[in-house]
PDB file of C-alpha atoms in Angstrom:
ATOM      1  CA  UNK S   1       0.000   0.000   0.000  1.00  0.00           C
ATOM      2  CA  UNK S   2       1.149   3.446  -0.571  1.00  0.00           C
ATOM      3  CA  UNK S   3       2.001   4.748   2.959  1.00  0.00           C
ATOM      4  CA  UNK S   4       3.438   8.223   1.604  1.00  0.00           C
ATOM      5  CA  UNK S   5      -0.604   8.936   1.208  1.00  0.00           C
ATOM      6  CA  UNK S   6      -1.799   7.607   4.630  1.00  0.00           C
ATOM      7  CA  UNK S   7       1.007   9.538   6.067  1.00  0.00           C
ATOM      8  CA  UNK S   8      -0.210  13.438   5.340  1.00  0.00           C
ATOM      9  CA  UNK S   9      -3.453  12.555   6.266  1.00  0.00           C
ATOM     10  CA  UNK S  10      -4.588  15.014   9.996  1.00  0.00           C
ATOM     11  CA  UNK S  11      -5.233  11.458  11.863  1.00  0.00           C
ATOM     12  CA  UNK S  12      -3.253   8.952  10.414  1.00  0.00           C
ATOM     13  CA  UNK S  13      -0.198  11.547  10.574  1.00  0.00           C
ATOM     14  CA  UNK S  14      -0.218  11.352  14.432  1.00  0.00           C
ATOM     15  CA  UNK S  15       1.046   7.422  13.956  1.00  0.00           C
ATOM     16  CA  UNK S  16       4.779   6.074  14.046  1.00  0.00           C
ATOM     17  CA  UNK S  17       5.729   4.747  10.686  1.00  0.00           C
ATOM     18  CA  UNK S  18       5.447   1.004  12.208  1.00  0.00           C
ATOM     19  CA  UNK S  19       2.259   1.818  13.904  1.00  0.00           C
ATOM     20  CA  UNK S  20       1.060   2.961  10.633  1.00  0.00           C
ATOM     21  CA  UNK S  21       2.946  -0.066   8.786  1.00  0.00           C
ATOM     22  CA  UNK S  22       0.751  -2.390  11.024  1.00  0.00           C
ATOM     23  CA  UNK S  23      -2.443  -0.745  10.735  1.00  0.00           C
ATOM     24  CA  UNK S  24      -1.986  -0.708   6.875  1.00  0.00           C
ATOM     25  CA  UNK S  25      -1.264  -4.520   7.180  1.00  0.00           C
ATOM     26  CA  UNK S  26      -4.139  -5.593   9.208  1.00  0.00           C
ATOM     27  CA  UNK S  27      -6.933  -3.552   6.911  1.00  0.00           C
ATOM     28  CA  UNK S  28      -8.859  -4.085   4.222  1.00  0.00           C
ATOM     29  CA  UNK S  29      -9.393  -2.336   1.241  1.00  0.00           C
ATOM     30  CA  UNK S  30     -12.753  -2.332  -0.420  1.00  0.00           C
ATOM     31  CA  UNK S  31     -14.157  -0.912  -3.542  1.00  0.00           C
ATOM     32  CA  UNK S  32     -17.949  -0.014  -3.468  1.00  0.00           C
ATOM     33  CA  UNK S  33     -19.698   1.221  -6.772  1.00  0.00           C
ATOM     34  CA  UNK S  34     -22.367   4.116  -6.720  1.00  0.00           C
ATOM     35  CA  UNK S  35     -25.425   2.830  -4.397  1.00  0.00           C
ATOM     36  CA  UNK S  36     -23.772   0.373  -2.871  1.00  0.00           C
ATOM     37  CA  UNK S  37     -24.154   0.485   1.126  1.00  0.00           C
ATOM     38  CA  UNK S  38     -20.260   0.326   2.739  1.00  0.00           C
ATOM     39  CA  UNK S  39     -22.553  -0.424   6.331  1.00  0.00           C
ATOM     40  CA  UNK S  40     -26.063  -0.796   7.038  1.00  0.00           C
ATOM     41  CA  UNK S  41     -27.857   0.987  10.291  1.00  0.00           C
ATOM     42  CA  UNK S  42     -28.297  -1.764  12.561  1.00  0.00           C
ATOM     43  CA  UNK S  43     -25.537  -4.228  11.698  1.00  0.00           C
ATOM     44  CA  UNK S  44     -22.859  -4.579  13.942  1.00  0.00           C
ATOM     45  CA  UNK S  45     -19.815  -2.681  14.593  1.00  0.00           C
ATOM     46  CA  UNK S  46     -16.456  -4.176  13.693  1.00  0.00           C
ATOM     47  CA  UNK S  47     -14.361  -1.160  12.695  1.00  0.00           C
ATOM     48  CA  UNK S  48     -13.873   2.303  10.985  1.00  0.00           C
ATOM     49  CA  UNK S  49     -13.573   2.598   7.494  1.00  0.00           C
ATOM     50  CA  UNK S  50     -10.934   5.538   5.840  1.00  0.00           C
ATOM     51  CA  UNK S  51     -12.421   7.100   2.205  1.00  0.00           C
ATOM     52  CA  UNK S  52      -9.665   6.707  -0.010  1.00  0.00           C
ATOM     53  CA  UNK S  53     -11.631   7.605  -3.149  1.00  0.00           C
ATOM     54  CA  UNK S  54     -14.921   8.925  -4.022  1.00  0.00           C
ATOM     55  CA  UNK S  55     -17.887  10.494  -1.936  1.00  0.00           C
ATOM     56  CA  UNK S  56     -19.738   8.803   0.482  1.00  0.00           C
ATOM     57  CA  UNK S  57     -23.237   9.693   2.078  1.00  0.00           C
ATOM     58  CA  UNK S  58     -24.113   9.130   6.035  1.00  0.00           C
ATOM     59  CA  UNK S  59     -27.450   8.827   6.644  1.00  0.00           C
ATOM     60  CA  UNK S  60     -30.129   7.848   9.222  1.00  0.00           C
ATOM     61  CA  UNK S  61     -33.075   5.700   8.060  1.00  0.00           C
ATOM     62  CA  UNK S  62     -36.167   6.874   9.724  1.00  0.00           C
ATOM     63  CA  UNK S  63     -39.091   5.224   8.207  1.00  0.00           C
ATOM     64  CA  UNK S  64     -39.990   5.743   4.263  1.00  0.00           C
ATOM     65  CA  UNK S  65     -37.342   8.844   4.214  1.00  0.00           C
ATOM     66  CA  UNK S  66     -33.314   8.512   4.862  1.00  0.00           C
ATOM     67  CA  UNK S  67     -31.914  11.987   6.535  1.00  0.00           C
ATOM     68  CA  UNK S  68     -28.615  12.962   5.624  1.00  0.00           C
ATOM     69  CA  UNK S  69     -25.988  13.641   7.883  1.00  0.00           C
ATOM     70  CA  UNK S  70     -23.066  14.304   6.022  1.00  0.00           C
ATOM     71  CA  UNK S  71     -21.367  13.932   2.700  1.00  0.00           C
ATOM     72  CA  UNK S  72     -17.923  12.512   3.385  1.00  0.00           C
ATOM     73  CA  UNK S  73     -15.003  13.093   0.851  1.00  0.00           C
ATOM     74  CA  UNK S  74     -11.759  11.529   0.743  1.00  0.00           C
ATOM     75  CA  UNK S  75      -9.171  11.173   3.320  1.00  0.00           C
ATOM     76  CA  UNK S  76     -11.956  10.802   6.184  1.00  0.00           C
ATOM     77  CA  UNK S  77     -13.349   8.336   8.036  1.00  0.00           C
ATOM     78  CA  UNK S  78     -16.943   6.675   8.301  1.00  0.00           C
ATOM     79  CA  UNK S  79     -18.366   5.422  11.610  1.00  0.00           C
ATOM     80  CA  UNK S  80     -15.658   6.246  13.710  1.00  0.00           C
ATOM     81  CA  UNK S  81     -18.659   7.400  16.112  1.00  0.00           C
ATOM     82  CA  UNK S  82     -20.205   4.327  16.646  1.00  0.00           C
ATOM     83  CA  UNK S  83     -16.751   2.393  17.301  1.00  0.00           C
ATOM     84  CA  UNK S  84     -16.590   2.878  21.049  1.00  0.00           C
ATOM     85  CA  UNK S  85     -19.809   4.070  22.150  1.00  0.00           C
ATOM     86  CA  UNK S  86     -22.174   1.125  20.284  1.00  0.00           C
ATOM     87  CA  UNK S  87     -22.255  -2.433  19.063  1.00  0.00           C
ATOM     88  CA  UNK S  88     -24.444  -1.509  16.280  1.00  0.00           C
ATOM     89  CA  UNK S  89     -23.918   1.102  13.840  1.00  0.00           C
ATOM     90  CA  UNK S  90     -26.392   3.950  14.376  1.00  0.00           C
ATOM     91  CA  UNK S  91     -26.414   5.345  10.817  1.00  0.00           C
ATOM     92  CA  UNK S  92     -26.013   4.125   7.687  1.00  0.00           C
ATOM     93  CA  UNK S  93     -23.260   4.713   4.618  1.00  0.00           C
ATOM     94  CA  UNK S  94     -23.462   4.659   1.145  1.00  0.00           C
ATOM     95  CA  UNK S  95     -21.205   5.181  -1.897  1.00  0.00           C
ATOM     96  CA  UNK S  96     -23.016   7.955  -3.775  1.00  0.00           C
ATOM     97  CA  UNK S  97     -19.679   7.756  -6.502  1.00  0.00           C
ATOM     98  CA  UNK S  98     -17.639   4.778  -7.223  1.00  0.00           C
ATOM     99  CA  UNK S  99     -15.514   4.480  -3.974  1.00  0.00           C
ATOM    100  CA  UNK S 100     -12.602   2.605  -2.140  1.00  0.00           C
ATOM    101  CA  UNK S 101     -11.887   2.745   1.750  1.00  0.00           C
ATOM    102  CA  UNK S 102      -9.968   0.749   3.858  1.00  0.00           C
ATOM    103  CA  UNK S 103     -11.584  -0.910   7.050  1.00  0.00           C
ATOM    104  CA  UNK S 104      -9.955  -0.532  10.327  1.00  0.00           C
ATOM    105  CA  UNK S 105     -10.483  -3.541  12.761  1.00  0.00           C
ATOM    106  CA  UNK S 106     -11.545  -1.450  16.421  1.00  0.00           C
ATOM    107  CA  UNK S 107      -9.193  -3.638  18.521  1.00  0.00           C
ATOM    108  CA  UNK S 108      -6.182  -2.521  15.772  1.00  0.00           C
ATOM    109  CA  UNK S 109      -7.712   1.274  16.280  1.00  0.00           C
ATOM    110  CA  UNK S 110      -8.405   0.636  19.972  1.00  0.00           C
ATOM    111  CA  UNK S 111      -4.465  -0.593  20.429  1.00  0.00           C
ATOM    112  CA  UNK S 112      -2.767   2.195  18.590  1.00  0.00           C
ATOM    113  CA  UNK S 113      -4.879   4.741  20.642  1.00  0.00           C
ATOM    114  CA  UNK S 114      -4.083   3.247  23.816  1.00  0.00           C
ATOM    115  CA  UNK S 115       0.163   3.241  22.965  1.00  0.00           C
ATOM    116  CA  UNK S 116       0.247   6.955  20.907  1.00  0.00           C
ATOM    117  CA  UNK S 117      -1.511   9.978  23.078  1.00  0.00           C
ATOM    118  CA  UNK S 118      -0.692  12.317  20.390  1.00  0.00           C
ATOM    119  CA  UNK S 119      -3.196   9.475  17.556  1.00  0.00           C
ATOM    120  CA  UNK S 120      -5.001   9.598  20.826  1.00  0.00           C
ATOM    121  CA  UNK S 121      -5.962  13.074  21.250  1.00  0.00           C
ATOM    122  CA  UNK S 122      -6.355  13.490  17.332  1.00  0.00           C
ATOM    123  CA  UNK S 123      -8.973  10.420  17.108  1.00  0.00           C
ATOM    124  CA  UNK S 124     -11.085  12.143  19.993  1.00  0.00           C
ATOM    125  CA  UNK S 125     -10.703  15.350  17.979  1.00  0.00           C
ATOM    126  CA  UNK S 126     -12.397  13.609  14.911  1.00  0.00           C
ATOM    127  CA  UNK S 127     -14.928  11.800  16.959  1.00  0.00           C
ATOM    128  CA  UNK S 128     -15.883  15.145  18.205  1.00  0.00           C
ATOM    129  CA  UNK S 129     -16.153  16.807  14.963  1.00  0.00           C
ATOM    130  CA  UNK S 130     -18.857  14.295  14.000  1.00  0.00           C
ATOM    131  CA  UNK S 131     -20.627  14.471  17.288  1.00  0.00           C
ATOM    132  CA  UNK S 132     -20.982  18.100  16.255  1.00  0.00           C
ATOM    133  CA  UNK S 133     -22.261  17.201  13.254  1.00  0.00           C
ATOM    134  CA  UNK S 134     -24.659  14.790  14.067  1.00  0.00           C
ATOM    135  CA  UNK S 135     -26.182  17.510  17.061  1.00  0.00           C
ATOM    136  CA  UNK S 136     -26.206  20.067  14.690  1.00  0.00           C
ATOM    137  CA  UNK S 137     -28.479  17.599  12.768  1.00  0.00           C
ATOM    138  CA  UNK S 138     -30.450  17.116  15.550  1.00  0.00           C
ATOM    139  CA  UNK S 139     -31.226  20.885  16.543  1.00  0.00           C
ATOM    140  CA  UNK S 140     -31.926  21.689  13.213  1.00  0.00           C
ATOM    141  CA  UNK S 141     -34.256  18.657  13.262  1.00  0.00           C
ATOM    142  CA  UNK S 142     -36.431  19.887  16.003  1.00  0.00           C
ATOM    143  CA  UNK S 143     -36.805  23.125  14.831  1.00  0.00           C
ATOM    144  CA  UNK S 144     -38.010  21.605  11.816  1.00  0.00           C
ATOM    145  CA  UNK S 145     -40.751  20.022  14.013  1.00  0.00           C
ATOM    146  CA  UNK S 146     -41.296  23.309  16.186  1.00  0.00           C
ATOM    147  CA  UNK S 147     -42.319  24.776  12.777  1.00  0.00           C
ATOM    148  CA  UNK S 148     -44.680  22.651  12.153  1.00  0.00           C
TER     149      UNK S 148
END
């Protein structure tokens, strides 16, 4: 795998070269066409995926309409929230363009965090990002609702 890539990337920057090397080693790269779901809301959680290529669509399924969270683009990850805080993913992702990430097992994820504060600190920066996201989402829900 190209690790000159991984390595300018804000998270996976924070990693030693042979924590990198063996996070690299133990992943999997997979390609998803447009449509295709990467995970399903309500499946279990065994890992974050990175977007190498393409755009990818969070969502929640609520009923006959799916409510977008966010549109991720490359170099980010997908369901790094659900990782440590849920057995089952709580959203769903889809490839809305041809795509290719690379899954991240969450013991891998969960060791690397646990021997590098500074990968550490810069995971619970992401994770925090998206919890912002996904209350912004929220809030903007309910005043949807106060509306009507």
């Amino acid at each position: 795998m190209p690790i000159p890539s991984y390595r300018n990337t804000y998270l996976l920057s924070a990693l030693e070269e042979d924590e990198l090397d063996k996070l690299l080693e133990t992943s999997s790269e997979i390609s998803f066409r447009k449509g295709e779901i990467i995970y399903k809301q309500g499946t279990f959680v065994n890992g974050a995926s990175y977007l190498v290529s393409g755009y990818a669509r969070i969502y929640v399924e609520t009923g006959q309409k799916n409510r977008t969270l966010k549109i991720v683009k490359p170099n980010w990850f997908i369901g790094l929230l659900s990782i440590f805080s849920h057995d089952i993913h709580r959203f769903s992702a889809m490839a809305i363009e041809d795509c290719t990430v690379l899954h991240f097992k969450n013991n891998v994820l969960d060791q690397m965090m646990r021997a590098n504060a500074g990968f550490a600190h810069r995971m619970t920066h992401v994770i925090s990002l998206l919890a912002t996201d996904l209350a912004m989402y929220q809030i903007g829900r309910a005043s949807c609702r106060e509306r009507v």
